GROMACS .gro file of C-alpha atoms in nm:
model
  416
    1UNK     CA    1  -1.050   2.376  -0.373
    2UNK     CA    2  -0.717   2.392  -0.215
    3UNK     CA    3  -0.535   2.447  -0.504
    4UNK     CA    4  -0.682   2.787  -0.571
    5UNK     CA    5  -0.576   2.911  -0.200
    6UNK     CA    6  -0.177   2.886  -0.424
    7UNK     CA    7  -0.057   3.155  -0.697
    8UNK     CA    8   0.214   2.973  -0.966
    9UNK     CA    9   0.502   3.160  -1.044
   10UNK     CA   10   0.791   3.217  -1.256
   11UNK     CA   11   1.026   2.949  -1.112
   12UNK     CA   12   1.338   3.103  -0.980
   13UNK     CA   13   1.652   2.973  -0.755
   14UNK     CA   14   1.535   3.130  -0.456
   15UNK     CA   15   1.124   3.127  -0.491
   16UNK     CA   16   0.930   2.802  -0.479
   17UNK     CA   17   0.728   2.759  -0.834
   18UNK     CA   18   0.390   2.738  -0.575
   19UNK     CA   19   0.323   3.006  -0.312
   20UNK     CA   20   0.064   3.155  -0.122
   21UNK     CA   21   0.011   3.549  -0.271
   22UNK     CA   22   0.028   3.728   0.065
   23UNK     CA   23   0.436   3.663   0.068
   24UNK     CA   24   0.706   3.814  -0.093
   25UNK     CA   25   1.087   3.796  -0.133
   26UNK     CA   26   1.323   3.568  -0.159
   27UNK     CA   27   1.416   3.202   0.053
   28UNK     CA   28   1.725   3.276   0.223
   29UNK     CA   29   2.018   2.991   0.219
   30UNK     CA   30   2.015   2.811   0.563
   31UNK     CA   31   2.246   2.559   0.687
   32UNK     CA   32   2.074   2.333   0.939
   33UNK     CA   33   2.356   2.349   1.198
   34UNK     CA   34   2.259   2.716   1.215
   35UNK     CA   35   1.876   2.632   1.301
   36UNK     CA   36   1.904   2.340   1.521
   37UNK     CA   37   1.933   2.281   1.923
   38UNK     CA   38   2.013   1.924   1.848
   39UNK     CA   39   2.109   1.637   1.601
   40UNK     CA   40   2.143   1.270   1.740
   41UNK     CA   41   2.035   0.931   1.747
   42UNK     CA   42   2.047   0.657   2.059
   43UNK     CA   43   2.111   0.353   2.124
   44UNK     CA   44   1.994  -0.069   2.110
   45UNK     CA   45   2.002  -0.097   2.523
   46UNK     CA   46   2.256  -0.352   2.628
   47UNK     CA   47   2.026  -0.667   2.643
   48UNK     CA   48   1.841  -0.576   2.292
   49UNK     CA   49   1.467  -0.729   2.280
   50UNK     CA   50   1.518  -0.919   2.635
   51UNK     CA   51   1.501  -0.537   2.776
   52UNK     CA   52   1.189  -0.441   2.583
   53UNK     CA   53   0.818  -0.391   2.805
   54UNK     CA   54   0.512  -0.362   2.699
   55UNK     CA   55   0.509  -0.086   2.959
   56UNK     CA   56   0.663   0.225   3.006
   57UNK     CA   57   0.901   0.472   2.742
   58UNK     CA   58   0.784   0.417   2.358
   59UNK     CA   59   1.116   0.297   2.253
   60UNK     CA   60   1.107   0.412   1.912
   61UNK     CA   61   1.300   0.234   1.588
   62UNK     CA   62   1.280   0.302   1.212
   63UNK     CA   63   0.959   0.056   1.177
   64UNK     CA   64   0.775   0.300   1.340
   65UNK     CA   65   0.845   0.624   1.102
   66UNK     CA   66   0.627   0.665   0.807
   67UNK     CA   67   0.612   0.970   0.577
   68UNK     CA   68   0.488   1.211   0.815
   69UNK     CA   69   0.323   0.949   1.028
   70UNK     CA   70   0.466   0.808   1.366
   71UNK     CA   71   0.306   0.458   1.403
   72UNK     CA   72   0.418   0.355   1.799
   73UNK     CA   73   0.410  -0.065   1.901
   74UNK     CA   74   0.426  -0.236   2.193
   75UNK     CA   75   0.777  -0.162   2.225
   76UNK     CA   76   0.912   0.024   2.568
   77UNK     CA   77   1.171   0.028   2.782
   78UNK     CA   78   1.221   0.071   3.168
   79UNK     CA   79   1.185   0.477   3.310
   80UNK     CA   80   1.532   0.351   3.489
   81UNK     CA   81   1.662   0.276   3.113
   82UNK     CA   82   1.518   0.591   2.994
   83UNK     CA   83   1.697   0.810   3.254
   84UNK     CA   84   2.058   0.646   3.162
   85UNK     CA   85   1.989   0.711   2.793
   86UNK     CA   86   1.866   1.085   2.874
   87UNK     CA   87   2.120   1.194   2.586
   88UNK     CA   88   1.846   1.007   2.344
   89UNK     CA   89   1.531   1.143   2.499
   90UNK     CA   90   1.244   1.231   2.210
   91UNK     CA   91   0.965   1.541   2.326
   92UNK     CA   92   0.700   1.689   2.099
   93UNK     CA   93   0.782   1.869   1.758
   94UNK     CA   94   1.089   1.653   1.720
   95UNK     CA   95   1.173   1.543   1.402
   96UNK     CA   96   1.279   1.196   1.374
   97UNK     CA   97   1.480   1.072   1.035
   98UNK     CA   98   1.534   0.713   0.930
   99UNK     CA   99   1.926   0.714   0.905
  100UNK     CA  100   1.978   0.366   0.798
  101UNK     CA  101   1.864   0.071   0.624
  102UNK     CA  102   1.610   0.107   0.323
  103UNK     CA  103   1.349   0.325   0.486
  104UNK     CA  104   1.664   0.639   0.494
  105UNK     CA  105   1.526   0.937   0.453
  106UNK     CA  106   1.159   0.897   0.562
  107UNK     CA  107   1.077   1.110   0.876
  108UNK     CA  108   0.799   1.284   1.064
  109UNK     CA  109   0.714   1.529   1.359
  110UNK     CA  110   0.620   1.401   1.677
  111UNK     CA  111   0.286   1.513   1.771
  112UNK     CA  112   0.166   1.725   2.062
  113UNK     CA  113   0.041   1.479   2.276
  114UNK     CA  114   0.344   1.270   2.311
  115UNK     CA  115   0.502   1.274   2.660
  116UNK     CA  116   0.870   1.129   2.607
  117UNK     CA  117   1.021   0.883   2.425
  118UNK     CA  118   1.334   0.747   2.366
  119UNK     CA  119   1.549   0.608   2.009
  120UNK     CA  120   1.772   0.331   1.821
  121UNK     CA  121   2.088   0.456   1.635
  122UNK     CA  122   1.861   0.379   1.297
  123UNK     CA  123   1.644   0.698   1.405
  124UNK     CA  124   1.816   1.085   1.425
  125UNK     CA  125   1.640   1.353   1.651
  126UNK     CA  126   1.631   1.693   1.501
  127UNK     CA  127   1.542   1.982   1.741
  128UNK     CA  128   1.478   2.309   1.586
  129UNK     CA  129   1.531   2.606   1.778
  130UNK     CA  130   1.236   2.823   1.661
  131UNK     CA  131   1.148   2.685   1.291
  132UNK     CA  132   0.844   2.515   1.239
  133UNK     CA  133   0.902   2.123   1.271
  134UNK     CA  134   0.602   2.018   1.070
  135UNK     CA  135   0.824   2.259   0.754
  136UNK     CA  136   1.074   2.110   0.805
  137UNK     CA  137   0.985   1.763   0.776
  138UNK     CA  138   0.755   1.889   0.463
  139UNK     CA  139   1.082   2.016   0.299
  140UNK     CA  140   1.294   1.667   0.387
  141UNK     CA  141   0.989   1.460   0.227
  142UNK     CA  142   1.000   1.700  -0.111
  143UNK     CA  143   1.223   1.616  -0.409
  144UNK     CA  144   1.493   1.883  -0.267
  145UNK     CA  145   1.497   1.700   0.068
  146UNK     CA  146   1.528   1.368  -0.100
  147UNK     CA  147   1.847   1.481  -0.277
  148UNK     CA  148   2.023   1.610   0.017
  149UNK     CA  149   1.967   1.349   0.232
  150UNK     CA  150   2.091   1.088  -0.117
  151UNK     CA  151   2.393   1.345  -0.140
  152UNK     CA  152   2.452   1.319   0.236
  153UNK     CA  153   2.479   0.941   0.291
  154UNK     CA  154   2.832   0.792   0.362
  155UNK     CA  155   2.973   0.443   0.353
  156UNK     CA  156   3.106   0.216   0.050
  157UNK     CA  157   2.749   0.105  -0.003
  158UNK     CA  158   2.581   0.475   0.018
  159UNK     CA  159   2.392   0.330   0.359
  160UNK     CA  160   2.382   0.565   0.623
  161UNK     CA  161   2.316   0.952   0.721
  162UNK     CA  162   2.596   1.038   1.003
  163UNK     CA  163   2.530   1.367   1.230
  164UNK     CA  164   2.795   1.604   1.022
  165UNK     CA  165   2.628   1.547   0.692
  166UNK     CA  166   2.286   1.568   0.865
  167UNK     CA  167   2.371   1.931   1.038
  168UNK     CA  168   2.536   2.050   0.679
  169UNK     CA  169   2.214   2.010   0.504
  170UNK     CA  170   2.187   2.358   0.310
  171UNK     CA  171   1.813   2.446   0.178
  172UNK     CA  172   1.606   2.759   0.154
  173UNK     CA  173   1.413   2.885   0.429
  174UNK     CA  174   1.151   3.138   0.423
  175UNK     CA  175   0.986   3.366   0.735
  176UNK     CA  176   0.873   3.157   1.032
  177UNK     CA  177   0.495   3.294   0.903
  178UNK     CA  178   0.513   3.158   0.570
  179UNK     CA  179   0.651   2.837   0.693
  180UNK     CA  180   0.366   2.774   0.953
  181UNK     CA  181   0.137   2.856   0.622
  182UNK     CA  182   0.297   2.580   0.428
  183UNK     CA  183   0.286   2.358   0.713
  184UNK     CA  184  -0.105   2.407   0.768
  185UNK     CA  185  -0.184   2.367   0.419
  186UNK     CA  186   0.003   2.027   0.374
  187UNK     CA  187  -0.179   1.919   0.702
  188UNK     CA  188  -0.505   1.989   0.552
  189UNK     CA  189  -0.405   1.758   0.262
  190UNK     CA  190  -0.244   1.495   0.506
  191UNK     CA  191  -0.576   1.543   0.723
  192UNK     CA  192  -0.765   1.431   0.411
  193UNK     CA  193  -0.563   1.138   0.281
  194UNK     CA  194  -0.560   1.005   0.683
  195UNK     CA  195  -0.955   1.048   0.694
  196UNK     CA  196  -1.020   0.883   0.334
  197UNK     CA  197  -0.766   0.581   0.467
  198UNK     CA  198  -0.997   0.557   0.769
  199UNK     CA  199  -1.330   0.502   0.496
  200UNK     CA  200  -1.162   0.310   0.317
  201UNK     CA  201  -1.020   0.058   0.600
  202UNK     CA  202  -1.362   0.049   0.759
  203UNK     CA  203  -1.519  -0.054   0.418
  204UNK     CA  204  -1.273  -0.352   0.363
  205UNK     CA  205  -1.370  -0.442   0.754
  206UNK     CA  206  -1.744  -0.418   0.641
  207UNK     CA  207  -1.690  -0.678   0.318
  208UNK     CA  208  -1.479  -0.918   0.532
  209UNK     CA  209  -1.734  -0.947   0.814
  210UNK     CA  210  -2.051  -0.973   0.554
  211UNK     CA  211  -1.892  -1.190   0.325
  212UNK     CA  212  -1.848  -1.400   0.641
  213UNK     CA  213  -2.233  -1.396   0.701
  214UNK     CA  214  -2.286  -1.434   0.391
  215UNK     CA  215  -2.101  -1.712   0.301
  216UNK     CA  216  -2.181  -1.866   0.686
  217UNK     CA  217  -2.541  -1.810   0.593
  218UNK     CA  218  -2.608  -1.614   0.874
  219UNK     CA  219  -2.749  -1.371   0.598
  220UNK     CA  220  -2.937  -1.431   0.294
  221UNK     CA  221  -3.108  -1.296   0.047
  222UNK     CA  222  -3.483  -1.322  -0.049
  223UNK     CA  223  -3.606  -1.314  -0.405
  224UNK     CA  224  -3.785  -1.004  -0.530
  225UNK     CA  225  -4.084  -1.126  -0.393
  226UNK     CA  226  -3.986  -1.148  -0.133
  227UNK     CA  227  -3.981  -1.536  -0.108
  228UNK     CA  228  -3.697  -1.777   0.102
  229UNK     CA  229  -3.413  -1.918  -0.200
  230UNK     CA  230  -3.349  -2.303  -0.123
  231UNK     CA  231  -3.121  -2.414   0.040
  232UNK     CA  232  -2.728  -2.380  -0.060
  233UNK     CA  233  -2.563  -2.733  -0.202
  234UNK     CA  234  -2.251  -2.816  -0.181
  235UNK     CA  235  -2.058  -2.949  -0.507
  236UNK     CA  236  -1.743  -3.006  -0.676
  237UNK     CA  237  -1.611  -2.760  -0.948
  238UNK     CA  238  -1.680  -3.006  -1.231
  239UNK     CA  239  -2.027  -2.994  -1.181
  240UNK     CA  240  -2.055  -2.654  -1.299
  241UNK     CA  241  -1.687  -2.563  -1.505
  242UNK     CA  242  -1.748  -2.650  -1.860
  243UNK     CA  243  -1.344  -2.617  -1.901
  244UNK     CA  244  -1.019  -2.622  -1.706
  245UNK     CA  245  -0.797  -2.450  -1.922
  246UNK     CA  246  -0.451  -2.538  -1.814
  247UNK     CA  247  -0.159  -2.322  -1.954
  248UNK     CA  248   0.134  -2.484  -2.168
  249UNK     CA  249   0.469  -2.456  -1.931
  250UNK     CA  250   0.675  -2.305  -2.261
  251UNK     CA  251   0.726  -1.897  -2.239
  252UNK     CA  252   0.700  -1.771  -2.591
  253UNK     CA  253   1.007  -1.576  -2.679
  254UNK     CA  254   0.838  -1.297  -2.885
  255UNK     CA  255   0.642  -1.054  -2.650
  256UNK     CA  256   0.541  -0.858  -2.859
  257UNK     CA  257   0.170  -0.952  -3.031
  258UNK     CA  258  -0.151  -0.771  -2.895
  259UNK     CA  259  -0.248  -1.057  -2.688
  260UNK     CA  260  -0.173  -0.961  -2.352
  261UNK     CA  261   0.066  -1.239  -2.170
  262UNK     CA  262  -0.003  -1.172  -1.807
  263UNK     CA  263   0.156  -1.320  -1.493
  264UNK     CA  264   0.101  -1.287  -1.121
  265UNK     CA  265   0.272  -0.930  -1.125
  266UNK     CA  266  -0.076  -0.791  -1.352
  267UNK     CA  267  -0.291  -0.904  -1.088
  268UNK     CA  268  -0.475  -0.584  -0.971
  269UNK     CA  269  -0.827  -0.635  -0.829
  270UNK     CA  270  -1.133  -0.828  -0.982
  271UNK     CA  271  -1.099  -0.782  -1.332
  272UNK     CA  272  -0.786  -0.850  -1.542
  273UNK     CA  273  -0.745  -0.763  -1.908
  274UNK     CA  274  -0.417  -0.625  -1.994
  275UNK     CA  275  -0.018  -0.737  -1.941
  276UNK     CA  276   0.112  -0.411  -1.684
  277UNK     CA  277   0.493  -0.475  -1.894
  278UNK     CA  278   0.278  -0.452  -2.242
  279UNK     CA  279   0.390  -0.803  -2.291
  280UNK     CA  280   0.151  -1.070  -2.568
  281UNK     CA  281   0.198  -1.273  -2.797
  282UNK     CA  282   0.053  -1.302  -3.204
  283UNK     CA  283  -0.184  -1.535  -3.303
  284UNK     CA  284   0.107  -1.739  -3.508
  285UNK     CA  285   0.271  -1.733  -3.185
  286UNK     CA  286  -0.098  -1.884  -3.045
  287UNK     CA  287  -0.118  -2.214  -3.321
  288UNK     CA  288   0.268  -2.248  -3.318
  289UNK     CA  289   0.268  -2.299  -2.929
  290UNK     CA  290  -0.072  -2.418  -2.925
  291UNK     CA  291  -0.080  -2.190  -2.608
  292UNK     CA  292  -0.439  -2.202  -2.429
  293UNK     CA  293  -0.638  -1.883  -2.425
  294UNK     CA  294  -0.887  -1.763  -2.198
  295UNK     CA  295  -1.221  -1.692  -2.277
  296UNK     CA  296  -1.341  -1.347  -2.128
  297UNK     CA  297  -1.537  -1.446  -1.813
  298UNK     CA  298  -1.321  -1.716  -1.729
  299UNK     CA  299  -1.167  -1.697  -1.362
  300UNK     CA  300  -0.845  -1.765  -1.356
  301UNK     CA  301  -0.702  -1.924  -1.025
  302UNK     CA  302  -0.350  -1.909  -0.915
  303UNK     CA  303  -0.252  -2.311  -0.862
  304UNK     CA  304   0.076  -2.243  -0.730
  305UNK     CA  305   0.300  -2.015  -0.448
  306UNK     CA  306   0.005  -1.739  -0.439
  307UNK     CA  307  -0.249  -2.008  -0.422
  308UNK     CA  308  -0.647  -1.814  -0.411
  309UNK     CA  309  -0.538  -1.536  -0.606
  310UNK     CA  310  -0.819  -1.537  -0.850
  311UNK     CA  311  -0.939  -1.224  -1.146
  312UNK     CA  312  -1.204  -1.214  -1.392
  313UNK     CA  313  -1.074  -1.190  -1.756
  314UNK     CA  314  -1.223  -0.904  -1.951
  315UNK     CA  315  -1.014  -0.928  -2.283
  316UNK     CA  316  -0.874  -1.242  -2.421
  317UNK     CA  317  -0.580  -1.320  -2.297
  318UNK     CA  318  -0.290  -1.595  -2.218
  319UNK     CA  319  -0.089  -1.663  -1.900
  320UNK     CA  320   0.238  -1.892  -1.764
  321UNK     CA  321   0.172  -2.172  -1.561
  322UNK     CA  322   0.088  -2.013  -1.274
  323UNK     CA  323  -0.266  -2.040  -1.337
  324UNK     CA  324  -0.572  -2.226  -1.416
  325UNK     CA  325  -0.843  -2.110  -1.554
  326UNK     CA  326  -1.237  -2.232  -1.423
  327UNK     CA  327  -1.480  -2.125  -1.764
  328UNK     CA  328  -1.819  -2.162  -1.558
  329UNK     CA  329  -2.139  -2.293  -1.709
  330UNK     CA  330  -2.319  -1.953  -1.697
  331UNK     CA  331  -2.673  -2.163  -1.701
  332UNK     CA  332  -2.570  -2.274  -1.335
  333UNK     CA  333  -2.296  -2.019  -1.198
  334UNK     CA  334  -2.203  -1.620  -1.158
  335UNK     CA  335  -1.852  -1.580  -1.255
  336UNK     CA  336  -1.872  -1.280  -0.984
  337UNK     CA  337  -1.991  -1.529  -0.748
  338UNK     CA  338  -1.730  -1.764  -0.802
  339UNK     CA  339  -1.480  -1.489  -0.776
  340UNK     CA  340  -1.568  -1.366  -0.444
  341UNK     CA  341  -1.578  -1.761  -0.294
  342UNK     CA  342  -1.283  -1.864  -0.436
  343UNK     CA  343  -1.064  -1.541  -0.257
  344UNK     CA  344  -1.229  -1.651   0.044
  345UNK     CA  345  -1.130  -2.052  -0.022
  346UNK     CA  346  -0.786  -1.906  -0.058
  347UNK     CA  347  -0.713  -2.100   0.325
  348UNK     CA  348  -0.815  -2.435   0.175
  349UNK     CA  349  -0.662  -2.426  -0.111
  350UNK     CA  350  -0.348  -2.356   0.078
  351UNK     CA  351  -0.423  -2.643   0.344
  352UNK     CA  352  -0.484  -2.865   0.020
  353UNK     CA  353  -0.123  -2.826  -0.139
  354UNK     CA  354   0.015  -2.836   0.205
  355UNK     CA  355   0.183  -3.217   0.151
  356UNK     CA  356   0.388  -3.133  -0.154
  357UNK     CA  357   0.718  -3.021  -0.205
  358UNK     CA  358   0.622  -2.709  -0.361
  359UNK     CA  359   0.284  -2.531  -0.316
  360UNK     CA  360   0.079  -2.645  -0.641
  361UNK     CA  361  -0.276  -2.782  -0.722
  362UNK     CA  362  -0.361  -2.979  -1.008
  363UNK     CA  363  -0.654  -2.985  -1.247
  364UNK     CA  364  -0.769  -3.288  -1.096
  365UNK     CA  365  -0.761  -3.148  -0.768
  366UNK     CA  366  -0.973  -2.868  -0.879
  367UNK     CA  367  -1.228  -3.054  -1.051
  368UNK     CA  368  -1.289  -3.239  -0.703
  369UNK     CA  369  -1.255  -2.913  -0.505
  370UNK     CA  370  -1.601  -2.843  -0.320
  371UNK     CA  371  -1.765  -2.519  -0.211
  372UNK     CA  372  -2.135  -2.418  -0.110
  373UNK     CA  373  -2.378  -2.266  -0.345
  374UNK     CA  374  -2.728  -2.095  -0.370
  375UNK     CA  375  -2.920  -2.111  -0.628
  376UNK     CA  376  -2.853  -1.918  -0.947
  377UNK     CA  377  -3.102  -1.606  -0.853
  378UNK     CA  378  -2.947  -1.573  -0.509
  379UNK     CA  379  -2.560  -1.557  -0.613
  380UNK     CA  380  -2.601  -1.298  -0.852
  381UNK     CA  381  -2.782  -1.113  -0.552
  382UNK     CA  382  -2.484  -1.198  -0.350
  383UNK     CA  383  -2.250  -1.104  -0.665
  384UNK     CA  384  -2.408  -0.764  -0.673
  385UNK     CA  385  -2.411  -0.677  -0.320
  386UNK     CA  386  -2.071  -0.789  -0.257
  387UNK     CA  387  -1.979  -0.557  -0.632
  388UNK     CA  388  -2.129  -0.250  -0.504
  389UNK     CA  389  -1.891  -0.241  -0.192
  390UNK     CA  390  -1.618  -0.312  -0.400
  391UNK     CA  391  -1.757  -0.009  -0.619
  392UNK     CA  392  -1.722   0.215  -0.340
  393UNK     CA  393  -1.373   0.101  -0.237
  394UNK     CA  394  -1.264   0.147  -0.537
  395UNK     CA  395  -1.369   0.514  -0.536
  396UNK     CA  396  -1.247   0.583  -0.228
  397UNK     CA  397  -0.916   0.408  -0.346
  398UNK     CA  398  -0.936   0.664  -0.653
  399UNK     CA  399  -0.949   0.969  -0.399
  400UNK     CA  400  -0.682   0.875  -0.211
  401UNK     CA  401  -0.450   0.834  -0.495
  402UNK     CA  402  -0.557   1.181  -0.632
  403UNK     CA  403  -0.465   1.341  -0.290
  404UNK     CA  404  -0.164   1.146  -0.244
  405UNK     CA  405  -0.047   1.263  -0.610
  406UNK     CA  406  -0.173   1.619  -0.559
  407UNK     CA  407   0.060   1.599  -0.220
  408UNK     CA  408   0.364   1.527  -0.433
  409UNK     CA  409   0.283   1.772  -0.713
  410UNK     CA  410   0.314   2.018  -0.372
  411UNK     CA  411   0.615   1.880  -0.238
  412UNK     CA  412   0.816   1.941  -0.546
  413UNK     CA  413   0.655   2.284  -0.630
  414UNK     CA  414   0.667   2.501  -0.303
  415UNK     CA  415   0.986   2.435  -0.210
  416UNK     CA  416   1.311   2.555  -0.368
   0.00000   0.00000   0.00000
């Protein structure tokens, strides 16, 4: 584990609370000024977007800085335009800081294999003179880094970093070999969290091209003899929805029952069963109102702005307006079934409420809405296979937030 390769330690003002045993001594007090070969930002060229190519110089602007990550486009400018903004020139190991706007303070190295480059005035280059970059940037990400660059910004509305309070950043530095060790290890973590990204990106590309075969028919399913299922029908909801529960339009005013009271904000993958704000209502509250509750395995549909936002309820629960819920005949459907076709109806749904005013569809219009479906064996084959993925996205999803947390538990422990 790469936790064990760290000793903790008494926390002091000058030694980080996480450090690798082999070093000793104390983080000596640095001003940046003293360790840098240059601080400075470009320029918009004279023309703005008319002058951009798809060609040439990576033109690079805050968009393209994530934490630790530079992310280029299909933005460039002309090697003539380059030359004339030579003062703004980017090379390897720089490290670029968002200076503006509400991405301030997120930065990253540029890697070895980058050429040249140029910047906006959003975007400061800092050249070191002999410190590790990939530290640096490590230390600016942390909780210390965050403050100085908060403490740093200038301007009635606190919006900007200028190039003095950039180069009086003060922060503790230790030996060039401890900071290349600190560097490596938070690579090794970054490494991980980029690689379990990657698994988990290609897995959501896997369900989205299945589910199209799937739901295309290009793939079906046998039964487990290995027989053909008949063919899929098309019908309208009411066929198989023993209830559309529609929601009363009132908001309670006391929030505080154990009935959860959810809204589009506690929408969080398949399943829903509890209010994320701890908001719900008392069963008074329930007769007073006579506010509809949802069975558990009733999909609930977003009818309105988020239209095809759909989750399984697991717990009893009640909801605004912004929903209807379908309570399926379970004789005829799988609620996981319908789940996974009505996220992918989420286009016609849309086109559907396309003549009104505002974006809404009403019971009625639901009851009449059609989709294709198999026979009962064959979607809970479908519900299952399509579950499973979701299983494994779900723990890779898991992983990555472990890393990412076990990253920040770093970044405020080995730096002072």
């Amino acid at each position: 584990m790469m936790e064990k390769q760290l000793s903790s330690i008494v926390p002091s003002r000058n030694i980080p609370q996480l450090r690798f045993p082999e070093f000793e001594g104390v983080w000596e007090t640095i001003k940046l000024d003293k360790i840098v070969s240059k601080v400075g930002s470009g320029s918009t060229p004279k023309g703005g977007v008319e002058v951009y190519t798809k060609t040439g110089i990576p033109f690079i602007r805050s968009q393209n800085i994530f934490s630790n990550t530079l992310n280029l486009d299909e933005t460039h400018i002309p090697k003539t335009l380059h030359e004339k903004m030579k003062g703004s020139k980017v090379l390897s190991n720089d490290i670029l800081l968002n200076i503006t706007g509400g991405s301030i303070g997120r930065s990253c190295v540029v890697p070895n294999s980058f050429e040249e480059g140029n910047v906006n005035q959003h975007v400061s280059i800092i050249r070191l003179k002999k410190d590790s970059p990939k530290f640096l940037q490590a230390l600016l990400s942390s909780f210390h880094g965050q403050k100085l660059i908060f403490q740093g910004m200038t301007g009635s509305g606190r919006e900007g970093l200028n190039f003095q309070s950039i180069r009086a950043f003060k922060f503790k530095l230790p030996q060039f070999p401890e900071q290349q060790k600190i560097a490596a290890f938070l690579t090794d973590v970054d490494t991980k969290i980029t690689q379990l990204t990657k698994k988990k990106t290609l897995l959501e590309q896997y369900k989205k091209g299945v589910m199209q075969k799937i739901f295309n028919q290009e793939l079906r399913f046998k039964d487990d003899n290995g027989n053909e299922f008949p063919d899929w029908e098309e019908k309208k909801l009411k066929k198989f929805i023993l209830d559309f529960i529609v929601p009363m339009r009132d908001k309670p005013k006391d929030l505080t029952g154990d009935i959860p009271w959810c809204r589009i904000e506690d929408f969080d993958g398949k399943y829903l069963s509890t209010s994320k704000s701890n908001q719900g209502v008392t069963m008074e509250t329930v007769k007073d109102m006579k506010l509809k509750v949802y069975p558990v395995n009733t999909l609930l549909v977003s009818c309105s702005a988020n239209l095809g936002f759909c989750a399984i309820v697991k717990k009893e629960l009640v909801t605004n307006q912004t929903f209807i819920g379908l309570f399926p005949d379970q004789e005829k459907v799988d609620v996981s079934y319908l789940y996974h076709i009505m996220k992918l109806s989420s286009r016609r749904l849309n086109v559907l409420s396309s003549g009104t005013t505002i974006s809404y569809l009403s019971r009625k219009q639901f009851e009449n809405f059609s989709i294709q479906f198999p026979c009962l064996e064959e979607q809970t084959k479908i519900a299952n296979f399509l579950s499973d993925i979701d299983k494994k996205i779900e723990a890779v999803t898991t992983k990555i937030e472990k890393a990412q947390s076990f990253k920040k538990g770093l970044l405020q422990q080995m730096f002072v």
